[in-house]
Coordinates of C-alpha atoms and ligand atoms in Angstrom, one line a residue:
X1 CA -80.7 -42.1 -97.2
X2 CA -79.1 -45.6 -97.0
X3 CA -78.0 -46.5 -93.3
X4 CA -74.5 -47.3 -93.7
X5 CA -74.4 -49.6 -90.5
X6 CA -76.7 -52.3 -92.9
X7 CA -74.9 -51.5 -95.9
X8 CA -71.6 -52.5 -94.6
X9 CA -73.6 -55.6 -93.2
X10 CA -75.4 -56.7 -96.4
X11 CA -71.9 -56.4 -97.8
X12 CA -70.5 -58.8 -95.3
X13 CA -74.3 -60.9 -96.7
X14 CA -73.0 -61.1 -100.0
X15 CA -69.8 -62.8 -99.5
X16 CA -71.5 -65.2 -97.4
X17 CA -73.9 -66.0 -100.0
X18 CA -71.3 -66.5 -102.2
X19 CA -69.2 -68.6 -101.2
X20 CA -72.2 -70.6 -99.5
X21 CA -72.9 -71.6 -103.5
X22 CA -69.5 -71.9 -103.8
X23 CA -69.6 -74.5 -100.2
X24 CA -72.8 -76.3 -102.5
X25 CA -71.2 -76.1 -106.1
X26 CA -68.2 -78.0 -104.5
X27 CA -70.4 -80.5 -102.9
X28 CA -71.8 -80.7 -105.8
X29 CA -68.6 -81.5 -107.4
X30 CA -67.7 -84.4 -104.8
X31 CA -71.4 -85.9 -105.5
X32 CA -70.3 -85.7 -109.0
X33 CA -67.4 -87.5 -108.8
X34 CA -68.9 -90.2 -106.3
X35 CA -71.3 -91.2 -108.6
X36 CA -74.3 -89.7 -107.1
X37 CA -75.7 -87.6 -110.2
X38 CA -79.2 -87.0 -108.6
X39 CA -77.5 -85.4 -105.2
X40 CA -75.0 -83.7 -107.9
X41 CA -78.1 -81.9 -109.3
X42 CA -80.0 -80.9 -106.5
X43 CA -75.8 -79.3 -105.2
X44 CA -76.0 -77.6 -108.4
X45 CA -79.2 -76.0 -108.2
X46 CA -79.1 -75.1 -104.6
X47 CA -75.7 -73.7 -105.8
X48 CA -77.6 -71.5 -108.2
X49 CA -80.1 -69.9 -105.5
X50 CA -77.6 -69.0 -103.5
X51 CA -76.4 -67.1 -106.3
X52 CA -79.2 -65.7 -106.9
X53 CA -80.1 -64.4 -103.1
X54 CA -76.5 -62.7 -103.6
X55 CA -78.1 -60.9 -106.5
X56 CA -80.6 -60.2 -104.4
X57 CA -78.8 -57.8 -101.7
X58 CA -76.6 -57.0 -104.6
X59 CA -79.5 -55.5 -106.0
X60 CA -80.9 -54.2 -102.6
X61 CA -77.8 -52.2 -101.9
X62 CA -78.0 -50.4 -105.3
X63 CA -81.4 -49.8 -105.0
X64 CA -81.0 -47.9 -102.5
X65 CA -78.1 -45.7 -103.8
X66 CA -75.6 -47.5 -101.4
X67 CA -72.0 -48.9 -102.9
X68 CA -71.3 -53.0 -103.1
X69 CA -67.8 -53.6 -102.4
X70 CA -67.3 -57.4 -102.9
X71 CA -64.7 -59.3 -100.5
X72 CA -62.9 -62.2 -100.5
X73 CA -64.9 -65.9 -101.0
X74 CA -62.7 -68.6 -98.9
X75 CA -61.3 -72.0 -99.9
X76 CA -64.6 -74.4 -99.5
X77 CA -63.8 -78.1 -98.2
X78 CA -63.4 -80.4 -101.3
X79 CA -64.0 -84.0 -99.2
X80 CA -66.4 -85.9 -97.3
X81 CA -66.6 -88.9 -95.8
X82 CA -70.6 -89.6 -97.5
X83 CA -73.9 -88.5 -98.8
X84 CA -74.7 -87.7 -95.4
X85 CA -72.2 -86.2 -94.4
X86 CA -72.7 -83.6 -97.1
X87 CA -76.3 -83.2 -96.4
X88 CA -75.4 -82.9 -92.3
X89 CA -72.8 -79.8 -93.6
X90 CA -75.9 -78.0 -95.4
X91 CA -77.9 -78.7 -93.0
X92 CA -75.6 -76.6 -90.6
X93 CA -74.1 -74.4 -93.1
X94 CA -78.2 -72.9 -93.5
X95 CA -78.7 -73.1 -89.5
X96 CA -75.7 -70.5 -89.3
X97 CA -76.9 -68.2 -92.4
X98 CA -80.3 -68.6 -90.5
X99 CA -78.2 -66.9 -87.9
X100 CA -76.8 -64.0 -90.1
X101 CA -79.6 -63.1 -91.4
X102 CA -81.3 -62.9 -88.1
X103 CA -78.4 -60.3 -87.3
X104 CA -79.3 -58.4 -89.9
X105 CA -83.0 -58.2 -89.0
X106 CA -81.6 -57.2 -85.5
X107 CA -79.5 -54.1 -87.6
X108 CA -82.3 -53.7 -89.8
X109 CA -84.7 -53.0 -86.5
X110 CA -81.9 -51.2 -84.4
X111 CA -81.2 -48.7 -87.6
X112 CA -84.9 -47.7 -88.2
X113 CA -84.4 -49.2 -91.3
X114 CA -88.1 -49.8 -92.5
X115 CA -87.5 -51.2 -96.1
X116 CA -84.3 -53.2 -95.0
X117 CA -86.5 -55.0 -92.2
X118 CA -89.2 -55.9 -95.7
X119 CA -86.8 -56.9 -97.8
X120 CA -84.8 -59.0 -95.5
X121 CA -88.3 -60.5 -94.6
X122 CA -88.2 -62.8 -97.4
X123 CA -85.0 -64.2 -96.7
X124 CA -86.7 -65.1 -93.1
X125 CA -88.8 -67.4 -94.7
X126 CA -86.7 -68.8 -97.5
X127 CA -84.5 -69.3 -93.8
X128 CA -87.3 -71.8 -93.1
X129 CA -87.3 -73.6 -96.5
X130 CA -84.1 -74.0 -96.6
X131 CA -83.5 -75.3 -93.2
X132 CA -86.5 -77.8 -93.6
X133 CA -85.1 -79.0 -97.1
X134 CA -81.9 -80.3 -95.3
X135 CA -83.5 -81.7 -92.3
X136 CA -85.6 -84.0 -95.0
X137 CA -83.1 -84.8 -97.0
X138 CA -80.5 -85.6 -93.0
X139 CA -83.9 -87.7 -92.5
X140 CA -83.8 -89.6 -94.7
X141 CA -80.5 -90.4 -95.2
X142 CA -80.0 -91.2 -92.2
X143 CA -82.3 -93.9 -92.8
X144 CA -81.1 -95.7 -96.0
X145 CA -76.8 -95.3 -94.2
X146 CA -74.1 -94.9 -96.7
X147 CA -74.4 -97.4 -99.3
X148 CA -76.5 -99.9 -101.6
X149 CA -80.0 -100.0 -103.5
X150 CA -82.2 -96.9 -100.7
X151 CA -78.8 -94.6 -101.1
X152 CA -79.2 -95.2 -104.7
X153 CA -83.0 -94.5 -104.6
X154 CA -82.7 -90.8 -102.7
X155 CA -79.8 -90.1 -105.1
X156 CA -82.4 -90.6 -108.0
X157 CA -84.7 -88.4 -105.7
X158 CA -82.6 -85.8 -105.0
X159 CA -82.1 -85.7 -108.8
X160 CA -86.3 -85.1 -109.3
X161 CA -85.5 -81.1 -107.6
Ligands
FEO1 FE1 -79.0 -68.3 -99.1 FE2 -79.4 -71.0 -98.1 O1 -79.6 -69.4 -97.9

């Protein structure tokens, strides 16, 4: 029997993952408009990955015989002051998502939902990767500043994703 508290919390998480996709797509559009096609590609791929995360939770609810109830997704911001600003916010957002995943795990532990704990372990590892990637890019952008040839090179590097 699928634990109702975990079911409700996973339904919330589906919204958070879709918001992440929406946020990164908005950032991708900003990068595109500001002549940073590499960053736009990186962020677009990240948006697609967030949709996959949402669908992983969506599938899991159904696998357990639960009910998916989709929620309203807030409007993301559309303006940033620089690419560094964008990636600082990616980093901050991923730290927030890690907190949400940890909270889900705590619920699964409290409710003795072992299958839920196993499923969530994938997300715990994924968040280590997500936070590391964002931190690496923030570090690179802090070195290069907000314009010039070095920023062009970082954009090229991001486009290799
Ligand atoms: Fe779905 Fe970037 O965490």
